[in-house]
CSV table of C-alpha atoms in Angstrom, one decimal:
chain,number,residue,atom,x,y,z
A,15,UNK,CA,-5.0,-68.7,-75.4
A,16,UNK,CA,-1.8,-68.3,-77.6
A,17,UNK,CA,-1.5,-65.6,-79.5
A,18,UNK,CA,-1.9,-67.6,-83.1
A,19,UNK,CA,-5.0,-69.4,-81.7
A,20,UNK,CA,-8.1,-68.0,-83.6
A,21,UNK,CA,-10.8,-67.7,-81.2
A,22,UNK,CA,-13.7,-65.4,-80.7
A,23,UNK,CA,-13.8,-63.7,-77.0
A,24,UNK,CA,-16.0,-61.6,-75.3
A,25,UNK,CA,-14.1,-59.0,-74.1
A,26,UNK,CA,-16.4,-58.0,-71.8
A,27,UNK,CA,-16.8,-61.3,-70.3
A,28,UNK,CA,-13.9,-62.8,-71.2
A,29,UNK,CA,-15.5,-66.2,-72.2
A,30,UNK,CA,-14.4,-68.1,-75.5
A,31,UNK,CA,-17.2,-68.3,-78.0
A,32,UNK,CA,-15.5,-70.0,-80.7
A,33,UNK,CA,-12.2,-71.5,-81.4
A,34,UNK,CA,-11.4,-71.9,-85.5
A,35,UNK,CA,-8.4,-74.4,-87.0
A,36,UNK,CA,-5.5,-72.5,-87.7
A,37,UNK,CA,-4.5,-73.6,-91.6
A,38,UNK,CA,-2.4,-76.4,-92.3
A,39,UNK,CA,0.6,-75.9,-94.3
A,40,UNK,CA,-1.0,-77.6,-97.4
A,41,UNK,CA,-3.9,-75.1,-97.4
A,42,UNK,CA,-1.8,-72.6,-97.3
A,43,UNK,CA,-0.4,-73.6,-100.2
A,44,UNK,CA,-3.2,-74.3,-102.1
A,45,UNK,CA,-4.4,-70.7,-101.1
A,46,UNK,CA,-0.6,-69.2,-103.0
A,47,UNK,CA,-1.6,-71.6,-106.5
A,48,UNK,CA,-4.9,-70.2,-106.1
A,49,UNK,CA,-4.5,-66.8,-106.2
A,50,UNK,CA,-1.6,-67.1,-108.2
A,51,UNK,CA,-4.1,-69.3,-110.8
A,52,UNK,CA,-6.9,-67.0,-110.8
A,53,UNK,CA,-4.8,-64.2,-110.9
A,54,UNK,CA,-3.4,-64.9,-114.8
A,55,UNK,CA,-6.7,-66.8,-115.5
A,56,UNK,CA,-9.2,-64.7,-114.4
A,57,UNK,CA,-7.9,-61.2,-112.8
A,58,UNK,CA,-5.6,-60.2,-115.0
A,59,UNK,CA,-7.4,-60.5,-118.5
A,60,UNK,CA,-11.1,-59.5,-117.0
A,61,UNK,CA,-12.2,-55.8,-117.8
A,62,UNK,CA,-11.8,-53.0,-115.3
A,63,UNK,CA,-15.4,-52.5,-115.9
A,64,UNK,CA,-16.3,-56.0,-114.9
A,65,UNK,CA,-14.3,-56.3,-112.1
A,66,UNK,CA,-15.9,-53.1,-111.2
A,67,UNK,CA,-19.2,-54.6,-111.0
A,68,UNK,CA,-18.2,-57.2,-109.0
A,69,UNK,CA,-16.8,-54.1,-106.3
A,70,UNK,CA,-19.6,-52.7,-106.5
A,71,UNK,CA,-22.1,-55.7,-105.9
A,72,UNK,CA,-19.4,-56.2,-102.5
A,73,UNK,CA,-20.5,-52.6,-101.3
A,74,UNK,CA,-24.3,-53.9,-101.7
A,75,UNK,CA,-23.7,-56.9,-99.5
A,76,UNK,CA,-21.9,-55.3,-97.0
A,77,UNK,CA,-25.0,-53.2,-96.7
A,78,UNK,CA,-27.7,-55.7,-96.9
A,79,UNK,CA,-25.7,-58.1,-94.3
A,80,UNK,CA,-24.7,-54.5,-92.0
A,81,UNK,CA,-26.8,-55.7,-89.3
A,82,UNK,CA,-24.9,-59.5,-88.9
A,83,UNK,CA,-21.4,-58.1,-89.6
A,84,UNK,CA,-22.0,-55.6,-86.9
A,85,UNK,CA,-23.1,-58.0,-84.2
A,86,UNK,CA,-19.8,-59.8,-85.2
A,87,UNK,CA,-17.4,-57.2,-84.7
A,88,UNK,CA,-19.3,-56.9,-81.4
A,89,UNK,CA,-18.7,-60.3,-80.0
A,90,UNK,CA,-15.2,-60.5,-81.7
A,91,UNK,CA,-13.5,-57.0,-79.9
A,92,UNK,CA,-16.4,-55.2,-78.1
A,93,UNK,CA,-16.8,-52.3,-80.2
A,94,UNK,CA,-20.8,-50.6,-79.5
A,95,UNK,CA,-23.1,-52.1,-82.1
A,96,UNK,CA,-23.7,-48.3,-83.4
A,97,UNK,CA,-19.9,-48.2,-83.8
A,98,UNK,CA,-19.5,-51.1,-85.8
A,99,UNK,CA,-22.8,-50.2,-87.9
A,100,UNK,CA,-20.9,-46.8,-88.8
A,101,UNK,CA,-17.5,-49.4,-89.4
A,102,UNK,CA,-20.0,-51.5,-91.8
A,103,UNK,CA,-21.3,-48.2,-93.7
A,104,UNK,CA,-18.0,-47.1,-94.8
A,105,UNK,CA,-16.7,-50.3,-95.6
A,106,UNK,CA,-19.3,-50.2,-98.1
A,107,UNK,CA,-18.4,-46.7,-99.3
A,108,UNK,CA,-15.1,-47.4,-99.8
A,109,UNK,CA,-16.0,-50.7,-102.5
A,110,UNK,CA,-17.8,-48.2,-103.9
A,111,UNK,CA,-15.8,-45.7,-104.8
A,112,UNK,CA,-13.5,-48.2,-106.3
A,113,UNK,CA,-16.1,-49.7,-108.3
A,114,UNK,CA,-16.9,-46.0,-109.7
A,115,UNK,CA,-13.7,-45.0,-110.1
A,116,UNK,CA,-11.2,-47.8,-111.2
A,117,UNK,CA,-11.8,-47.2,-115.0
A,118,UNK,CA,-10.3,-43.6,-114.8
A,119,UNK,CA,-7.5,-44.2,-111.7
A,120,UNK,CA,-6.7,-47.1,-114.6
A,121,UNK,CA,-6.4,-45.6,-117.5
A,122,UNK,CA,-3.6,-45.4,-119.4
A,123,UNK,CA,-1.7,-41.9,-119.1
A,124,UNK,CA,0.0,-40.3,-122.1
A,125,UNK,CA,3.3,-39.2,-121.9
A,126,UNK,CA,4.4,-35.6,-123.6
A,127,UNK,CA,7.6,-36.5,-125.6
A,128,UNK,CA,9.9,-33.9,-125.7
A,129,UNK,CA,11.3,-35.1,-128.9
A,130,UNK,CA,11.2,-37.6,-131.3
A,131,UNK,CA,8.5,-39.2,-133.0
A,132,UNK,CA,5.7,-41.8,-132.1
A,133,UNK,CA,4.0,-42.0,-128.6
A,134,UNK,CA,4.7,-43.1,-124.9
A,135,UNK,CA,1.7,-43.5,-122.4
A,136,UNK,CA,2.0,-45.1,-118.8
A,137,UNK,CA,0.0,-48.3,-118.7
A,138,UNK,CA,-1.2,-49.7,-114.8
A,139,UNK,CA,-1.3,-52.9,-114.7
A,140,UNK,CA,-1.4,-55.6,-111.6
A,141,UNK,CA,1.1,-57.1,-110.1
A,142,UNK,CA,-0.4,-61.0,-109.1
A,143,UNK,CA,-1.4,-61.9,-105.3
A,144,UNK,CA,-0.9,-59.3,-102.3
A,145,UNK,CA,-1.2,-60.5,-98.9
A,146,UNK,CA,-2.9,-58.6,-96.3
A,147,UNK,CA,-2.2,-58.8,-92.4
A,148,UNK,CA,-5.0,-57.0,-90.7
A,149,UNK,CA,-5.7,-55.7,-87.0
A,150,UNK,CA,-8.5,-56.2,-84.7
A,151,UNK,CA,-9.5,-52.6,-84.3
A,152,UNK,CA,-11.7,-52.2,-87.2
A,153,UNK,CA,-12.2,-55.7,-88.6
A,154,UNK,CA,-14.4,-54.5,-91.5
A,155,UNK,CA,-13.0,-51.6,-92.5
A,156,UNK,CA,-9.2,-52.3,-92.7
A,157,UNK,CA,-10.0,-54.8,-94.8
A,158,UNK,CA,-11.6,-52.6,-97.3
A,159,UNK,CA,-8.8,-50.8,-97.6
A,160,UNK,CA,-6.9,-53.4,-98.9
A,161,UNK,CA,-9.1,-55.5,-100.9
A,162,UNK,CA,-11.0,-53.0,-102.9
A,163,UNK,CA,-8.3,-51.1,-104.5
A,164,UNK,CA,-6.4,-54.1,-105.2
A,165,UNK,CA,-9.3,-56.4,-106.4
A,166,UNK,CA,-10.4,-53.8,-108.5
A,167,UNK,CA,-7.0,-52.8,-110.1
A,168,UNK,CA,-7.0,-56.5,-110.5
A,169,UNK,CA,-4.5,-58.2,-107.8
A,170,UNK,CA,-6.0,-61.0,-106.1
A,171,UNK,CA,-5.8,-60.7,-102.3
A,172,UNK,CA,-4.3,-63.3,-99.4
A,173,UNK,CA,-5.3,-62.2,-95.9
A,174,UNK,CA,-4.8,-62.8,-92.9
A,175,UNK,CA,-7.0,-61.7,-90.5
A,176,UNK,CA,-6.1,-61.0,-86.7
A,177,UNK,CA,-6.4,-64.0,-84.3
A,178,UNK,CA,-9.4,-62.7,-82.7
A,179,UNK,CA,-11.4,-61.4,-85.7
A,180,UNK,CA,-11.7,-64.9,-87.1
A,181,UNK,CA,-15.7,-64.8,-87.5
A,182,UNK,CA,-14.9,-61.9,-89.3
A,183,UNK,CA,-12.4,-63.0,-91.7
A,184,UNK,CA,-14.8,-66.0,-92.7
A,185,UNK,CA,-18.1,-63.5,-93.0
A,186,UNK,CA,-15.5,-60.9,-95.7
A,187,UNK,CA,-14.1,-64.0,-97.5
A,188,UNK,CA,-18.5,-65.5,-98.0
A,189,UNK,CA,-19.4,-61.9,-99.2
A,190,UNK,CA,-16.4,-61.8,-101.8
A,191,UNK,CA,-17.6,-65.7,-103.1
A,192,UNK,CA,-21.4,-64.2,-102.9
A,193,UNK,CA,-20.8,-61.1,-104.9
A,194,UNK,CA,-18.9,-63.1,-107.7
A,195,UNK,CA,-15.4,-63.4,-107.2
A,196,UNK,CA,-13.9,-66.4,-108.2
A,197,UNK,CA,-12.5,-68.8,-105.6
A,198,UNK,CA,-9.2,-68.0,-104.8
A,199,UNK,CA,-9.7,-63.5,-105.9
A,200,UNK,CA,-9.9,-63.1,-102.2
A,201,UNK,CA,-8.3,-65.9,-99.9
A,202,UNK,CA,-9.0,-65.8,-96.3
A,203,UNK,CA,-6.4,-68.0,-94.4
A,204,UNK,CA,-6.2,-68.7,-90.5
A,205,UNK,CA,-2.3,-68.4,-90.6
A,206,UNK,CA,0.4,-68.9,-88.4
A,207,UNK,CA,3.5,-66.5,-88.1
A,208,UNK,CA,5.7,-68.9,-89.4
A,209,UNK,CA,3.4,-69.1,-92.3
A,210,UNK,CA,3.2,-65.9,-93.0
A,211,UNK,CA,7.0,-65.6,-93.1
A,212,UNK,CA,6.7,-68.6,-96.2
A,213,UNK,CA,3.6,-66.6,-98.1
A,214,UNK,CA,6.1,-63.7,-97.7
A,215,UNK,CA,8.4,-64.9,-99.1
A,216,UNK,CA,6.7,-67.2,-102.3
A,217,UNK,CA,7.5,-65.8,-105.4
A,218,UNK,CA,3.9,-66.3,-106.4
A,219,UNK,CA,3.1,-63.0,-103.8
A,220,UNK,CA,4.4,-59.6,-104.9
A,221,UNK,CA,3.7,-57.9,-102.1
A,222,UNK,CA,2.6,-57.3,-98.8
A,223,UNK,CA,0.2,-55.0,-96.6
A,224,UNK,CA,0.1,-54.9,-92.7
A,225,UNK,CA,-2.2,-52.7,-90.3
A,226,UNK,CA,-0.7,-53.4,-86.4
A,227,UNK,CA,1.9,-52.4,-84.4
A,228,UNK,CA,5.5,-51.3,-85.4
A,229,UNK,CA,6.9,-54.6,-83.5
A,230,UNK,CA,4.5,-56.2,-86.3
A,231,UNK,CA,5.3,-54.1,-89.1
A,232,UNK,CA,9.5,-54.2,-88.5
A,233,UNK,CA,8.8,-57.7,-88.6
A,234,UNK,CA,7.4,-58.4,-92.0
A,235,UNK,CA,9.3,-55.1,-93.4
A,236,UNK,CA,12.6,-57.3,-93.5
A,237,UNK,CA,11.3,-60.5,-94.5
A,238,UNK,CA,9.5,-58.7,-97.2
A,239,UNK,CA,13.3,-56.6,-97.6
A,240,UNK,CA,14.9,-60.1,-98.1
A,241,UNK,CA,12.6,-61.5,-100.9
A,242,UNK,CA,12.4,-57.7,-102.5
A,243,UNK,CA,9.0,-57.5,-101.7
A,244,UNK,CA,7.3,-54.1,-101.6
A,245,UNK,CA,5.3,-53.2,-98.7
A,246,UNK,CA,2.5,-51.4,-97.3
A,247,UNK,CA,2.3,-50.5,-93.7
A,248,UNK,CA,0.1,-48.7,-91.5
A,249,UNK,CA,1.2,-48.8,-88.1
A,250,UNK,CA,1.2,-46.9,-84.6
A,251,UNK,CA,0.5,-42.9,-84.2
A,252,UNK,CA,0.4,-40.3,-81.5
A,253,UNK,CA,-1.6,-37.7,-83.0
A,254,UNK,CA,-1.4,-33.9,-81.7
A,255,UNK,CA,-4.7,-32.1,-81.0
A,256,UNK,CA,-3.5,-28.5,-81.3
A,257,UNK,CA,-5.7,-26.1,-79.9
A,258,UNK,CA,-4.7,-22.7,-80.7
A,259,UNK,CA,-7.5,-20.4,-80.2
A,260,UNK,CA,-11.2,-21.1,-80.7
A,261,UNK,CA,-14.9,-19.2,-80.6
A,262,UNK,CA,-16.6,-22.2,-79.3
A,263,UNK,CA,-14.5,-23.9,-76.3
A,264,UNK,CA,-17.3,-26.2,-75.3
A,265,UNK,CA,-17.9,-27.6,-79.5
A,266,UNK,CA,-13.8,-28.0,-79.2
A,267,UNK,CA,-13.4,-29.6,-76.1
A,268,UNK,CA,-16.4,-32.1,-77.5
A,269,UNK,CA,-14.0,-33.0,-80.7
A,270,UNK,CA,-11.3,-33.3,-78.4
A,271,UNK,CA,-13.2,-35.9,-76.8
A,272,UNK,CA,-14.5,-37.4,-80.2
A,273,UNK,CA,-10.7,-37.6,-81.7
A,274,UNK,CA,-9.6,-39.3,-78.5
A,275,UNK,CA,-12.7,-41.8,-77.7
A,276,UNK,CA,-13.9,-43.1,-80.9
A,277,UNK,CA,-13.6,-47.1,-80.7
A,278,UNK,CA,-12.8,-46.8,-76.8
A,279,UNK,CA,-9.5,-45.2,-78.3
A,280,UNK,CA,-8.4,-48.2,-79.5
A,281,UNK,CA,-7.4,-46.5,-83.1
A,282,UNK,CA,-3.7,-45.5,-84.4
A,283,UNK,CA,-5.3,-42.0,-85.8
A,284,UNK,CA,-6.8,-40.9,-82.8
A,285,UNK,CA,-5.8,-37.6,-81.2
A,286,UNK,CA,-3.8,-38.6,-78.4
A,287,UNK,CA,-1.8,-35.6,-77.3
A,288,UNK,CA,-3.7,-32.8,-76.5
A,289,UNK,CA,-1.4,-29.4,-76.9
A,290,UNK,CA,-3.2,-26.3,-76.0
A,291,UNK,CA,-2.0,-23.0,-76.0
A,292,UNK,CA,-2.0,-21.3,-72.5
A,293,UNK,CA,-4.8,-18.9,-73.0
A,294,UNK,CA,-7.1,-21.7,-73.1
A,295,UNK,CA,-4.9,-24.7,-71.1
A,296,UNK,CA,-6.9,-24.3,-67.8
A,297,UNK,CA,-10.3,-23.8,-69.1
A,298,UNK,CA,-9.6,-26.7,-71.5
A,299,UNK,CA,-8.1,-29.1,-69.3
A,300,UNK,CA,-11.5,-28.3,-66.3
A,301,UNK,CA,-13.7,-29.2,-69.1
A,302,UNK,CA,-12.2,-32.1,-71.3
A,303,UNK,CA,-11.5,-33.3,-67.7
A,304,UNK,CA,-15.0,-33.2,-66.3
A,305,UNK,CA,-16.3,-35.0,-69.4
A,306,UNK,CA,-13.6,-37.5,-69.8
A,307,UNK,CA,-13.8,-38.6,-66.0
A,308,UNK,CA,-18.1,-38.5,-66.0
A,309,UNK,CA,-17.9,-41.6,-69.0
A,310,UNK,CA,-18.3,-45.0,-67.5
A,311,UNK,CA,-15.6,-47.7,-68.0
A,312,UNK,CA,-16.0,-49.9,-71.7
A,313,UNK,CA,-14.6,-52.9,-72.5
A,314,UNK,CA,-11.5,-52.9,-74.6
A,315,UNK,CA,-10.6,-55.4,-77.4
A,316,UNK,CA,-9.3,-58.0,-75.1
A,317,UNK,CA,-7.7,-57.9,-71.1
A,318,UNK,CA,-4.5,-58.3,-72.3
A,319,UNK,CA,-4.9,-55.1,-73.7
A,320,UNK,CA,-6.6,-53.9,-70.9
A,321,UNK,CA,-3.7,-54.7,-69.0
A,322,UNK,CA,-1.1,-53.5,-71.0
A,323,UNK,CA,-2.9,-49.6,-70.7
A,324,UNK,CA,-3.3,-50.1,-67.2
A,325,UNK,CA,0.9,-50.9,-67.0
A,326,UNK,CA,1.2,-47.7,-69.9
A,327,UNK,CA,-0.5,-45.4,-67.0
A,328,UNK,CA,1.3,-46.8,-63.7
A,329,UNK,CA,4.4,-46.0,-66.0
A,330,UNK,CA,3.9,-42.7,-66.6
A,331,UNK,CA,2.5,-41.5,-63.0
A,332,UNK,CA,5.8,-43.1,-62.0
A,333,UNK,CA,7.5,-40.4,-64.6
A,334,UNK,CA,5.4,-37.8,-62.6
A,335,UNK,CA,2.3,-37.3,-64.4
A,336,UNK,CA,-0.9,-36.5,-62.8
A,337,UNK,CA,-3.4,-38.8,-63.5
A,338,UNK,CA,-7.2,-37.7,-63.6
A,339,UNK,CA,-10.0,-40.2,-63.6
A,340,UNK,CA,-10.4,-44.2,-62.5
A,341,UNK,CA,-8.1,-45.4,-65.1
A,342,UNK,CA,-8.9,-48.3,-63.4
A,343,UNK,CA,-8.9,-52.0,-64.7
A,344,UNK,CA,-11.4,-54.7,-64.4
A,345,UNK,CA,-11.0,-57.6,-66.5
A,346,UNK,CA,-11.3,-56.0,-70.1
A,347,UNK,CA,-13.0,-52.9,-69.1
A,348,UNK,CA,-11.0,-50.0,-68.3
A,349,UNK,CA,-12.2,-46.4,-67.1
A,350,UNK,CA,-11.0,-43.5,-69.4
A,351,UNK,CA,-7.9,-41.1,-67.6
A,352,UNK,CA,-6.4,-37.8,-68.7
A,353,UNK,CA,-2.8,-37.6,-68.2
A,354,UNK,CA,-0.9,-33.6,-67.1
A,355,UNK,CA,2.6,-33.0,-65.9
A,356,UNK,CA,4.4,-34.9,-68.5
A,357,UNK,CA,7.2,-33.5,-70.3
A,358,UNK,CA,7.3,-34.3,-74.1
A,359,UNK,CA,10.8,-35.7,-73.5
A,360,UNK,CA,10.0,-38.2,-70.9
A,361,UNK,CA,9.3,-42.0,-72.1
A,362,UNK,CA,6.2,-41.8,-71.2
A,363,UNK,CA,4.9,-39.3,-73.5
A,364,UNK,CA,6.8,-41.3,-76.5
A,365,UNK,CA,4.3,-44.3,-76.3
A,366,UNK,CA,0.9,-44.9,-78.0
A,367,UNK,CA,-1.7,-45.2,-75.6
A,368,UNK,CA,-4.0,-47.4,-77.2
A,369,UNK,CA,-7.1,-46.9,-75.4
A,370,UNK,CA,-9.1,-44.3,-73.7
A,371,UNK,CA,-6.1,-42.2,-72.3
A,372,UNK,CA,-5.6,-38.5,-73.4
A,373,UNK,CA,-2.3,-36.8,-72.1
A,374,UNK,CA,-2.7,-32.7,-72.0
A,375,UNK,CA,0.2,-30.4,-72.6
A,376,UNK,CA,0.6,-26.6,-72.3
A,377,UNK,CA,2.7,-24.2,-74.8
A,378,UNK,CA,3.2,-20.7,-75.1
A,379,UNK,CA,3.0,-20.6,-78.8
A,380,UNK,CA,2.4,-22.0,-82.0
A,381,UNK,CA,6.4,-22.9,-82.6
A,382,UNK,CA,6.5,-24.4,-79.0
A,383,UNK,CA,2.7,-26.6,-80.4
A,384,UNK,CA,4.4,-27.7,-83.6
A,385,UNK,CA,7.5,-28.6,-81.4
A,386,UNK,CA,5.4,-31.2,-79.0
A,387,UNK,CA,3.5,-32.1,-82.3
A,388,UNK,CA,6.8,-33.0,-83.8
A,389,UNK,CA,8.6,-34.2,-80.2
A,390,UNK,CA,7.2,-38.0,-80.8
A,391,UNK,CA,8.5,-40.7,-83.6
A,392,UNK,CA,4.6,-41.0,-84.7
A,393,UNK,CA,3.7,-39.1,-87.6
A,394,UNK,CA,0.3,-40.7,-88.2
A,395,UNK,CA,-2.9,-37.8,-88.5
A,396,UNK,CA,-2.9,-34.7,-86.9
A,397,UNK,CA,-5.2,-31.8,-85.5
A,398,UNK,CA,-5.5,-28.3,-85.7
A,399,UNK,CA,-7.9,-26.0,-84.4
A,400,UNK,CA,-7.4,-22.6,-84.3
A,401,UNK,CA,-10.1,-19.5,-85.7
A,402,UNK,CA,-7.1,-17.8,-88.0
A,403,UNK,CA,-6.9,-19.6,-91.0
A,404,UNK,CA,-3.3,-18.2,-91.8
A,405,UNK,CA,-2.6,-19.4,-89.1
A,406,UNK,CA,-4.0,-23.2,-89.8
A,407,UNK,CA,-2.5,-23.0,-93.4
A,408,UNK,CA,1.1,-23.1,-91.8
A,409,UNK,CA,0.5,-25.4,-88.7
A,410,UNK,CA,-0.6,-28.2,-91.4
A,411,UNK,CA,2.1,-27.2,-93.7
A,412,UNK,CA,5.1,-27.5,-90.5
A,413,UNK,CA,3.3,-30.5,-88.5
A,414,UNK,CA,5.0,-34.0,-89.1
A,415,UNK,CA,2.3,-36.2,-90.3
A,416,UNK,CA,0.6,-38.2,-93.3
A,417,UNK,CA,-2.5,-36.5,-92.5
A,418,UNK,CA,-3.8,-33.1,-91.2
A,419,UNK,CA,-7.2,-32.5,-89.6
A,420,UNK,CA,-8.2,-28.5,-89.9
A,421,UNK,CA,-11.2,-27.4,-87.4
A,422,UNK,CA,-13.1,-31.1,-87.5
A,423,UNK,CA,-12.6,-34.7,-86.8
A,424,UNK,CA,-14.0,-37.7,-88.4
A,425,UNK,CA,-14.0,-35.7,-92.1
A,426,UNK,CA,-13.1,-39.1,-93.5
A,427,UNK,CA,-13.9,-40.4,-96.9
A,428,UNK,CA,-12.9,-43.1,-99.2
A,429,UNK,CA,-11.4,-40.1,-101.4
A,430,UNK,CA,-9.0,-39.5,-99.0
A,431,UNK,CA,-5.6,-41.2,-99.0
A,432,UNK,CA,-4.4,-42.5,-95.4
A,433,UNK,CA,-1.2,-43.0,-94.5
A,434,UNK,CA,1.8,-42.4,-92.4
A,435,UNK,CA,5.3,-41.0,-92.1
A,436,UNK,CA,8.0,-41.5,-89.8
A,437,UNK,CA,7.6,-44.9,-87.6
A,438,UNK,CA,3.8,-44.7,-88.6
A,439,UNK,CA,4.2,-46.3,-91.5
A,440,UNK,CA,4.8,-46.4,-94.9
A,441,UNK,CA,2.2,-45.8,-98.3
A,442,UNK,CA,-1.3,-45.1,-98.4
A,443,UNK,CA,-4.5,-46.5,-98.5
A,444,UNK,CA,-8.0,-45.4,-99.9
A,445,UNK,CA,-8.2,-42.5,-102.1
A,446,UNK,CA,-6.3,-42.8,-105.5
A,447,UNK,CA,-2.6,-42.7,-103.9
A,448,UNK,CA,-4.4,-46.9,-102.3
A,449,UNK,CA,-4.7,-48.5,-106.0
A,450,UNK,CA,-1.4,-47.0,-107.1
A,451,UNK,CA,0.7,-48.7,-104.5
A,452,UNK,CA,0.6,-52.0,-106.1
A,453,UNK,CA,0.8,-51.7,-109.7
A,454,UNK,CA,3.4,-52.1,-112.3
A,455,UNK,CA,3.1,-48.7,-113.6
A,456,UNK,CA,4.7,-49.6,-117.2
A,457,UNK,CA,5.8,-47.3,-119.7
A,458,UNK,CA,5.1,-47.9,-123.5
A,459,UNK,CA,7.5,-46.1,-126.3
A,460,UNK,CA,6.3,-46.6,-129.7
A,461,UNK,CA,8.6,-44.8,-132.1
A,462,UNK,CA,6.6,-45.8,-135.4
């Protein structure tokens, strides 16, 4: 299957369930004049409140329809039906916080003049039609992130969806038309690369979001560069799980396992790189080992995938890591592994291991942690767990990353921005830092 074919397969079969047309080039531009039409038509001029409505009348069909989405994500890349349930559930959050809070993230700001008479107030306004590339991971969610704040703030939304979500795509795009959008608010379009390069650069788009891989996200960062487009990207991490000290091994080694399994560790904000001070290194490693080598090989998103993980471990054994657990490949399925003896130097321990693969790392002290925390070109989420909260406040204030994680893992919420630094990315989604990032954030002056 090439890799712009749009196909449903069971990854844990590997059988093709579906194949869907990828988009001419005339529907592709029928898709730009639509969203560019309904944009100035309908998007631009409709009340905040109203569009709000419509948000929030998304959030109730995502839960009404949980059950089918679910079952799609499923077939499309594997993921447990309780997983994608969960994926489904705060989907919906997220269109609902929007919904609740557009009118205030919206509102027009005041400005304090420091002299002079009249007024000056920053207005937000949209920009016109934002095209979205999305990932396979989380085929639900991702997408929430970008349509929600935009459609709300009142952008209209172009996406295209991985090649293997396609089922997906076509189930979001129905619950958009359901809830009330007009045709053409929210476009979904099985596109090409080639075509994505020529939505890119139409001057009818203003800008462009991408979830994937930094291959993916260098890619559309210079064709956006060229047509001055401004971008959004969310792309590969490494996290650090820094365990410093703790009153509850067992509960730690348990969100150890959490941060690094969730989605068959097939997320860029999973906690990838264990670094445990050497008090607790041995006792840590015997037990996080134990559990990680007693879970049963899952099927990851696809076997190419699969594949690519397997050729990730054979790498870094060759760079003299120790390698607990099958790690062993069969088709799509692929048994988790815990990775020792790496040096955070070596090449190995500079990758993303996008699947069930922890590495473990001993240090001496908190500089020598934050050191390894900081040793990658990731700077995605982060970890810390440690019982002095001094201690905490300056790990999180010295650790490299768009996001820190004190004493818990999945504390998510649509209130919280996500986001990247370093070769992780660029802007944030969710929270109120995801609406601002495209707007035309005007300032008024009225002297009389």
């Amino acid at each position: 299957m090439s890799a712009q074919q749009y196909a449903v397969v069971d990854p844990s079969t590997g059988d093709v369930l579906k194949v869907y047309p990828t988009a001419g080039n005339e529907e592709i531009a029928a898709a730009m004049d639509s969203a560019d039409s309904v944009f100035r038509s309908w998007a631009r001029p409709t009340a905040v409140a109203d569009r709000a409505k419509l948000m929030q009348r998304v959030a109730e069909l995502h839960t009404e329809r949980r059950d089918d989405l679910a079952a799609i994500i499923h077939r499309e890349m594997g993921k447990p039906v309780d997983q994608a349930l969960m994926e489904v559930d705060f989907s919906a959050s997220i269109y609902a916080y929007y919904a609740a809070n557009a009118e205030a993230f919206l509102a027009d700001e005041p400005i304090e003049l420091r002299g002079g008479e009249g007024s000056a107030l920053i207005r937000r306004q949209p920009l016109g039609a934002i095209l979205g590339i999305m990932p396979w991971n989380f085929p639900a969610y991702q997408v929430a992130r970008l349509a929600a704040p935009n459609l709300a703030a009142g952008n209209t939304v172009i996406l295209k969806h991985a090649p293997q979500c396609p089922e997906s795509a076509a189930a979001l795009e129905k619950i958009f038309l359901d809830a009330g959008f007009p045709g053409g608010a929210y476009t979904n379009v099985y596109a090409t690369n080639e075509q994505v390069e020529t939505i890119i650069a139409d001057p009818r788009v203003h800008g462009v979001s991408l979830t994937g891989s930094e291959r993916a996200g260098s890619a559309v960062a210079e064709i956006a560069g060229r047509h001055l487009k401004k971008v959004v990207l969310e792309l590969g991490g490494s996290d650090p799980f820094i365990v410093l000290s703790t009153d509850d091994l067992d509960a730690t080694v348990d969100a150890a396992l959490i941060a690094r399994l969730g989605n068959a560790g097939q997320a860029c904000n999973a906690g990838k790189r264990m670094i445990v001070h050497e008090d607790l290194y041995d006792e840590f490693l015997a037990r996080f080992t134990e559990k990680m080598v007693s879970i049963p090989a899952s099927p990851l998103s696809s076997e190419a995938a699969a594949r690519h993980l397997e050729e990730q471990v054979a790498g870094a054994v060759a760079q003299g890591a120790v390698a607990a657990g099958a790690g062993e490949r069969n088709g799509a399925w692929f048994a988790p592994a815990v990775l020792t003896g790496l040096d955070p130097k070596d090449a190995a321990a500079q990758e993303e291991f996008f699947g069930p693969v922890a590495m473990v790392f001993k240090v001496r002290d908190e500089d020598e942690a934050i050191a390894v925390a900081n040793s990658t070109a990731y700077g995605l989420g982060s970890y810390v767990f440690t019982t002095d909260p001094e201690q905490a406040a300056r790990v999180a204030d010295r650790v490299e990353a768009g996001m820190v994680f004190v004493n818990g893992v999945n504390a998510v919420g649509a209130e919280l921005p996500f986001g990247g630094i370093k070769r992780s990315g660029i802007g944030r989604e969710q929270g109120r830092l995801g609406i601002e990032e495209f707007l035309n954030r005007k300032m008024i002056r009225t002297v009389r």
